[in-house]
mmCIF file of C-alpha atoms in Angstrom:
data_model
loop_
_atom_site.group_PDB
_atom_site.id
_atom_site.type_symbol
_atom_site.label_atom_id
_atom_site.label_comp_id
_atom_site.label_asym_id
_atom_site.label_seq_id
_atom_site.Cartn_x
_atom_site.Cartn_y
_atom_site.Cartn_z
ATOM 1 C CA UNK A 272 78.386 109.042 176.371
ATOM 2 C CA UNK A 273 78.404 105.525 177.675
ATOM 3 C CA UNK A 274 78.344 102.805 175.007
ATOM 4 C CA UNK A 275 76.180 99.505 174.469
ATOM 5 C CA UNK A 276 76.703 97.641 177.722
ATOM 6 C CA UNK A 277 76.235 93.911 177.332
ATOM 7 C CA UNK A 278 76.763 91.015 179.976
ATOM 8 C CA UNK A 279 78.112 88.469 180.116
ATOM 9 C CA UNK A 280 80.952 88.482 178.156
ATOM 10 C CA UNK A 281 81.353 85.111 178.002
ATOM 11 C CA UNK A 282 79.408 81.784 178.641
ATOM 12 C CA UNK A 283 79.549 78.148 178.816
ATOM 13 C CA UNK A 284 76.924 75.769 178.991
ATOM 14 C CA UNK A 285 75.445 72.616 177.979
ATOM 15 C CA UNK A 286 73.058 71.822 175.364
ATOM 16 C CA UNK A 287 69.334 71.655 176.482
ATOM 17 C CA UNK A 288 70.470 74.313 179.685
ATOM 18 C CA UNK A 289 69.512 77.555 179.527
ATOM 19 C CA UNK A 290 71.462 80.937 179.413
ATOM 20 C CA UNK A 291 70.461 84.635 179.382
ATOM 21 C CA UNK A 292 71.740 87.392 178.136
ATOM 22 C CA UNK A 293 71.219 91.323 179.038
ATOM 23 C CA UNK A 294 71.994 94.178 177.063
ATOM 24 C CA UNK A 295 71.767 97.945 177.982
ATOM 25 C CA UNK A 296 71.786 100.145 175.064
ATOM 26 C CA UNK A 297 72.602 103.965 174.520
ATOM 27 C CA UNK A 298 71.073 106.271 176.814
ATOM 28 C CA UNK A 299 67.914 107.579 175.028
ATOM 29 C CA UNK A 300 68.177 105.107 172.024
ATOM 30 C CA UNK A 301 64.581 104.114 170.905
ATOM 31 C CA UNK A 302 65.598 100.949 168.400
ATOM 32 C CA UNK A 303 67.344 97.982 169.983
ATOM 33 C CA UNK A 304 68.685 94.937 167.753
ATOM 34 C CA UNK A 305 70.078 91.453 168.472
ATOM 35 C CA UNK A 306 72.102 89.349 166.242
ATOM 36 C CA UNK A 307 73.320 86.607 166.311
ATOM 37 C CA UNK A 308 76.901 86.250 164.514
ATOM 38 C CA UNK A 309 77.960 82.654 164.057
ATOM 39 C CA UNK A 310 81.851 81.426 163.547
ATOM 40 C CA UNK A 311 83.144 82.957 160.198
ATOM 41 C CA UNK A 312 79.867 84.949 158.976
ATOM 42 C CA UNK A 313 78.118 88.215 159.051
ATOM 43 C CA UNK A 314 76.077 88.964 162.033
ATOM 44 C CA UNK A 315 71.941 87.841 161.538
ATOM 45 C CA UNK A 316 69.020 89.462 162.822
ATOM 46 C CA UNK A 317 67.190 87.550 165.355
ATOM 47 C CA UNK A 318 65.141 90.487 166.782
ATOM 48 C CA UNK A 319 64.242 94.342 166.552
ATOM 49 C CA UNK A 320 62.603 96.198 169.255
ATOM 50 C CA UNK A 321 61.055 99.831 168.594
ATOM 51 C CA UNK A 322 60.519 101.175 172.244
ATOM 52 C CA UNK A 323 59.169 98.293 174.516
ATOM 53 C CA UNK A 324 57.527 97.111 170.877
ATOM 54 C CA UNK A 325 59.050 94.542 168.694
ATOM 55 C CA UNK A 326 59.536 95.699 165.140
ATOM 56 C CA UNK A 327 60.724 92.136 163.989
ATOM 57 C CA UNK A 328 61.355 88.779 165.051
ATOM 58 C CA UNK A 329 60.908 86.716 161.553
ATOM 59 C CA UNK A 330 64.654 85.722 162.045
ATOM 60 C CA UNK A 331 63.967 84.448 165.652
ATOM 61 C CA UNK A 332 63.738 81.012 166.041
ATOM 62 C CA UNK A 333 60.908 81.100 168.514
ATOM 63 C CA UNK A 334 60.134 77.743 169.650
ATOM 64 C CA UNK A 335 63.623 78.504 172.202
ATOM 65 C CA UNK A 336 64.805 81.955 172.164
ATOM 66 C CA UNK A 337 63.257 84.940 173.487
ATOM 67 C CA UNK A 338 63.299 88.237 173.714
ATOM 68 C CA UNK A 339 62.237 91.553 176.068
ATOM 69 C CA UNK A 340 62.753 94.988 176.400
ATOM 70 C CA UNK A 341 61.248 96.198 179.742
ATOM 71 C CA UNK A 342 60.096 99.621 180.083
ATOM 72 C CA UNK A 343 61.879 100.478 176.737
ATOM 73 C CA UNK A 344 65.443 100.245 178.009
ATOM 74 C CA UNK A 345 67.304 97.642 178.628
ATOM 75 C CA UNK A 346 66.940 93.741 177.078
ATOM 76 C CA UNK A 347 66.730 90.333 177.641
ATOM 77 C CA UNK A 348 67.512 87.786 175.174
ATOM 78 C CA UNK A 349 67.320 83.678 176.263
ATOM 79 C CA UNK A 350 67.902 80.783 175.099
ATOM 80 C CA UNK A 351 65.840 77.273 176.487
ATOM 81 C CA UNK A 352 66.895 74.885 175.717
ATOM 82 C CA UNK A 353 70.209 75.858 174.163
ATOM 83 C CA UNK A 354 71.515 73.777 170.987
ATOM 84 C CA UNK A 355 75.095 72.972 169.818
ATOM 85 C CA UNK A 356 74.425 74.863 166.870
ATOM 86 C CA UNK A 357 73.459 77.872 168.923
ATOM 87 C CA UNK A 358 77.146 78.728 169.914
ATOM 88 C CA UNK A 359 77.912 82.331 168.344
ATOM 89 C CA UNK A 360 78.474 85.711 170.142
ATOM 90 C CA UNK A 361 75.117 87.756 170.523
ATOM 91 C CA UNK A 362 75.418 91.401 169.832
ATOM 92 C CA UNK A 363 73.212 94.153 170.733
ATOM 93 C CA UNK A 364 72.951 97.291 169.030
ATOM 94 C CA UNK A 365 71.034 100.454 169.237
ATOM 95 C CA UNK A 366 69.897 103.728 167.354
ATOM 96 C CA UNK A 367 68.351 107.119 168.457
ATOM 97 C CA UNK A 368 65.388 105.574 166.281
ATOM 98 C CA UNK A 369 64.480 103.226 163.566
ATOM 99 C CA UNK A 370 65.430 105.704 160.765
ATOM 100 C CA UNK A 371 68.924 106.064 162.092
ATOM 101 C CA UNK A 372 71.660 104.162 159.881
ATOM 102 C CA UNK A 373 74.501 104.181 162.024
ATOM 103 C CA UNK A 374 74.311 101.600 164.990
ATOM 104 C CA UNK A 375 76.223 101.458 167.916
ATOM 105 C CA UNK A 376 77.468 98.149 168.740
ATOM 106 C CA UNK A 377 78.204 96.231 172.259
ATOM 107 C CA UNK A 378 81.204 93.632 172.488
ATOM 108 C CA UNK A 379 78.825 90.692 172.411
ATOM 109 C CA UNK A 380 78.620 87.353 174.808
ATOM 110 C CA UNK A 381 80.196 84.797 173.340
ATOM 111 C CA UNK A 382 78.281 81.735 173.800
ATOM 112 C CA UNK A 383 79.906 77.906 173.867
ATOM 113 C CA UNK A 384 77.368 75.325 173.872
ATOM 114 C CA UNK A 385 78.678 71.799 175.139
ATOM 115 C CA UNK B 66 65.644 87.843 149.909
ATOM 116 C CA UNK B 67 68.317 90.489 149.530
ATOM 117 C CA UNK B 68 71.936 88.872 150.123
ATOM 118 C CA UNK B 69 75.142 90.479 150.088
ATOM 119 C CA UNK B 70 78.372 88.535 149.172
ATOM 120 C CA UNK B 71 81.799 90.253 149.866
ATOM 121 C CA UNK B 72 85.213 89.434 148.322
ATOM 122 C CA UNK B 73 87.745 88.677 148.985
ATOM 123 C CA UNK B 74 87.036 86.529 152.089
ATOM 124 C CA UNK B 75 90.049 86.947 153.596
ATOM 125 C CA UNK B 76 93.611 89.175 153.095
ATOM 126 C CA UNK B 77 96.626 89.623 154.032
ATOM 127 C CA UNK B 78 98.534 92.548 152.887
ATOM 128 C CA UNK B 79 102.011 93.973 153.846
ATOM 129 C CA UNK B 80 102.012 97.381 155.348
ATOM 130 C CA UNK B 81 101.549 100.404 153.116
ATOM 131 C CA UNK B 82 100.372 98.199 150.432
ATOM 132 C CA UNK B 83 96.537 99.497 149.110
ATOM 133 C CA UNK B 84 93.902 97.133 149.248
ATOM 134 C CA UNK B 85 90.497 96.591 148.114
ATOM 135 C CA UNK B 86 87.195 94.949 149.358
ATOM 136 C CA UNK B 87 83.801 94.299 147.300
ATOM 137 C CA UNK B 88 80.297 93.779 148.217
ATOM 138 C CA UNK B 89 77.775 92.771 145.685
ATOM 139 C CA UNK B 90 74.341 92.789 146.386
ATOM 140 C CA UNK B 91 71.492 91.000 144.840
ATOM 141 C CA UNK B 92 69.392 93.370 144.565
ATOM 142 C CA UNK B 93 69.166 97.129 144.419
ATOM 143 C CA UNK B 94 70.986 99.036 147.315
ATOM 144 C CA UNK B 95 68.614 101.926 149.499
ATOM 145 C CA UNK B 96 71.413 102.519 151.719
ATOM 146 C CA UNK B 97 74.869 100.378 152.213
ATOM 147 C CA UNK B 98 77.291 100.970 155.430
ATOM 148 C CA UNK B 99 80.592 99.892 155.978
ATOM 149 C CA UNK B 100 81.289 98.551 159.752
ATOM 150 C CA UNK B 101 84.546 97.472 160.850
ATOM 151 C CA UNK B 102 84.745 94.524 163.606
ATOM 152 C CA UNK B 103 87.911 94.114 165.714
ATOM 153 C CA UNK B 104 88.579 90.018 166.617
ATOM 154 C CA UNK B 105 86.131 89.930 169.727
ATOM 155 C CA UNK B 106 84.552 93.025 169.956
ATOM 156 C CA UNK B 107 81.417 94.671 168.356
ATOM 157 C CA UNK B 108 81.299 96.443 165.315
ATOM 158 C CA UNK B 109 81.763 100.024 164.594
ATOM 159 C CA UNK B 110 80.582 101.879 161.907
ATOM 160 C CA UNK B 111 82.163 103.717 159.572
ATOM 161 C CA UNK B 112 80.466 105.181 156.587
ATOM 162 C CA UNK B 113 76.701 105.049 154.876
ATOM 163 C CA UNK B 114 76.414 105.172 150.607
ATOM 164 C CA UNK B 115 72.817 105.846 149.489
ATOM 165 C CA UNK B 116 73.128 107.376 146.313
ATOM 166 C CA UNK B 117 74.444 105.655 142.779
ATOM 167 C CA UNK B 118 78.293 107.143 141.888
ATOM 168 C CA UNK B 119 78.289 108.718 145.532
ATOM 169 C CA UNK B 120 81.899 108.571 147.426
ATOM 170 C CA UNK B 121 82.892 108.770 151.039
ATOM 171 C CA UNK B 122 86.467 109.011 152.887
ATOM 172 C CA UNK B 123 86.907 108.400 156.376
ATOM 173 C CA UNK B 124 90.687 108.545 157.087
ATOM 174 C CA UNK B 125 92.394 106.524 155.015
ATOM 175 C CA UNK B 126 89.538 104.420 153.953
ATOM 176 C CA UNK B 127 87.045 105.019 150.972
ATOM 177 C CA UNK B 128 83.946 103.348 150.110
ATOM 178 C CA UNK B 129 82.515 104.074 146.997
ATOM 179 C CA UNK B 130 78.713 102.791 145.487
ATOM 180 C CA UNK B 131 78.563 101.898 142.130
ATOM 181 C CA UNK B 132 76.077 103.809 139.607
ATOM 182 C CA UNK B 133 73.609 100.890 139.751
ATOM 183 C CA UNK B 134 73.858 100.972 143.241
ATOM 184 C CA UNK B 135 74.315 97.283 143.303
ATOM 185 C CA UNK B 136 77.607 97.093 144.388
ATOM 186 C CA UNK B 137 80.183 98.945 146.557
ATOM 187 C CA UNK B 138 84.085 98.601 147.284
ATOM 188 C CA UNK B 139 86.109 99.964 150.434
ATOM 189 C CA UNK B 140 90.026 100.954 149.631
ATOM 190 C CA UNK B 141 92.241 101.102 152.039
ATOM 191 C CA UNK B 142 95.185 103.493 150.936
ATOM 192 C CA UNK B 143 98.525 102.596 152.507
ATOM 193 C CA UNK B 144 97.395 100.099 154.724
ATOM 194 C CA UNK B 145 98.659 100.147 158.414
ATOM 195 C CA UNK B 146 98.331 96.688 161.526
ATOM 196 C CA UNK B 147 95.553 99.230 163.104
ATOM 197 C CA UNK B 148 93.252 98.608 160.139
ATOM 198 C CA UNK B 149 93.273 95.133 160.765
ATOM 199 C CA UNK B 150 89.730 93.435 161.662
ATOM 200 C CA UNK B 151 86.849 92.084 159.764
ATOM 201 C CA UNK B 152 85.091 94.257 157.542
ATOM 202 C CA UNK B 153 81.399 94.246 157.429
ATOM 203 C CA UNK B 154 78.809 95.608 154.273
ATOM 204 C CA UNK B 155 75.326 96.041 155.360
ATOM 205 C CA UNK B 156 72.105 97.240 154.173
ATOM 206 C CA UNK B 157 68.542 97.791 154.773
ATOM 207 C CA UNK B 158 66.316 94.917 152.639
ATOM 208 C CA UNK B 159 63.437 97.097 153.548
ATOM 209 C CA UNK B 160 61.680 98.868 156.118
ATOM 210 C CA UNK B 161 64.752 98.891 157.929
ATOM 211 C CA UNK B 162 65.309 95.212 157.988
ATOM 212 C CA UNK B 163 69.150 95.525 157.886
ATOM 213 C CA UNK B 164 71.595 92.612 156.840
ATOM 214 C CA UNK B 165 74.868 92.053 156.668
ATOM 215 C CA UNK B 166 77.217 90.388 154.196
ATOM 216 C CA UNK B 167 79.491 87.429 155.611
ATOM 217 C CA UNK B 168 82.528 89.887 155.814
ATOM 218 C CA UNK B 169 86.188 90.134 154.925
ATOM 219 C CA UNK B 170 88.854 89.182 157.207
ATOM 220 C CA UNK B 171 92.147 91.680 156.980
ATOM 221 C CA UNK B 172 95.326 91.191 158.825
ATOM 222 C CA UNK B 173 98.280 94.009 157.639
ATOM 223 C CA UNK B 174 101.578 92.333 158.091
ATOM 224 C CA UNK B 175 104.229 95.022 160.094
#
């Protein structure tokens, strides 16, 4: 089966610009996660989607990121305006459901803020 | 909030050579996995510990959860360059609110 698609790979931008990224997990995965994984630490959750639902979003800083999951599928994360501190690659991961312990991973966007 | 801390932070180990890799958390452990990341790329998973004393082998790599399931160590036996990466404890806090620990980088010297 395919695996966590996520795009794009990398980005560049400026502080205060804004930058999206899209995710597109298993096929038939209910739960969808994004973290956020900063230089040298463990990846952080900024949001957890159940369906087109979201489970939690405590960790998301709300006031400039957010977050959608369209019909259940695939997901949208943004950032506006972006900060320098916001630099860090963005993973997505799913499960077949919120129960399931073993998530898949994508290979992130790696985000440079200027 | 729950935190886990893993140790060593980094390591660097000739090839062949075993290895070890803790993760302590602060509170009790419902369920600890083991994810290895490769420099770039996502993470993969590769066990799940839930109960106290309970010990898992994948390969040549075996995590192991401690009896007051507040800790848990991976060994690597006979360590090879392919197990090089970042290794990566998590857990669920609580109704599946999973976090990770700040993970242990490995490079295995050829």
């Amino acid at each position: 089966e395919a695996g966590v698609a996520q795009s794009p790979r990398y980005k560049i931008i400026e502080k205060r610009q804004s930058v999206a990224f899209w995710c597109n997990p298993i096929s038939g995965h209910a739960t969808l996660y994004w973290y956020q994984q900063i230089l040298g630490q463990g990846p952080k959750l900024l949001i957890q989607f159940q369906n087109n639902g979201v489970v939690d979003d405590s960790q998301l800083p709300k006031d400039r990121f957010s977050a959608e999951r369209l019909k259940g599928v695939d997901s949208t994360l943004k950032i506006q305006p972006a900060k320098l501190e916001d630099s860090a690659v963005y993973l997505c991961a799913s499960t077949r459901d919120v129960a399931f312990y073993e998530q898949y991973f994508g290979p992130g966007t790696r985000l440079t803020v200027t | 909030s729950q935190e886990l801390e893993q140790s060593p932070q980094s390591l660097i180990v000739q090839e062949g050579k075993n290895l070890t890799i803790n993760c302590t958390s602060s509170k009790t452990l419902y369920g600890l996995y083991w994810y290895k990341q490769k420099y770039g790329e996502g993470l993969i998973f590769l066990m799940m510990l839930q109960k106290g004393g309970e010990e898992k082998s994948h390969e040549k790599i075996t995590a192991k959860l401690d009896e007051k399931k507040q800790q848990s160590s991976l060994h690597i036996t006979a360590s090879q360059p392919s197990h090089a990466g970042i290794y990566l404890c998590g857990a669920d806090s609580g109704t599946y609110k999973y976090i990770f620990g700040t993970g242990t980088r490995l490079k295995v010297l050829a």
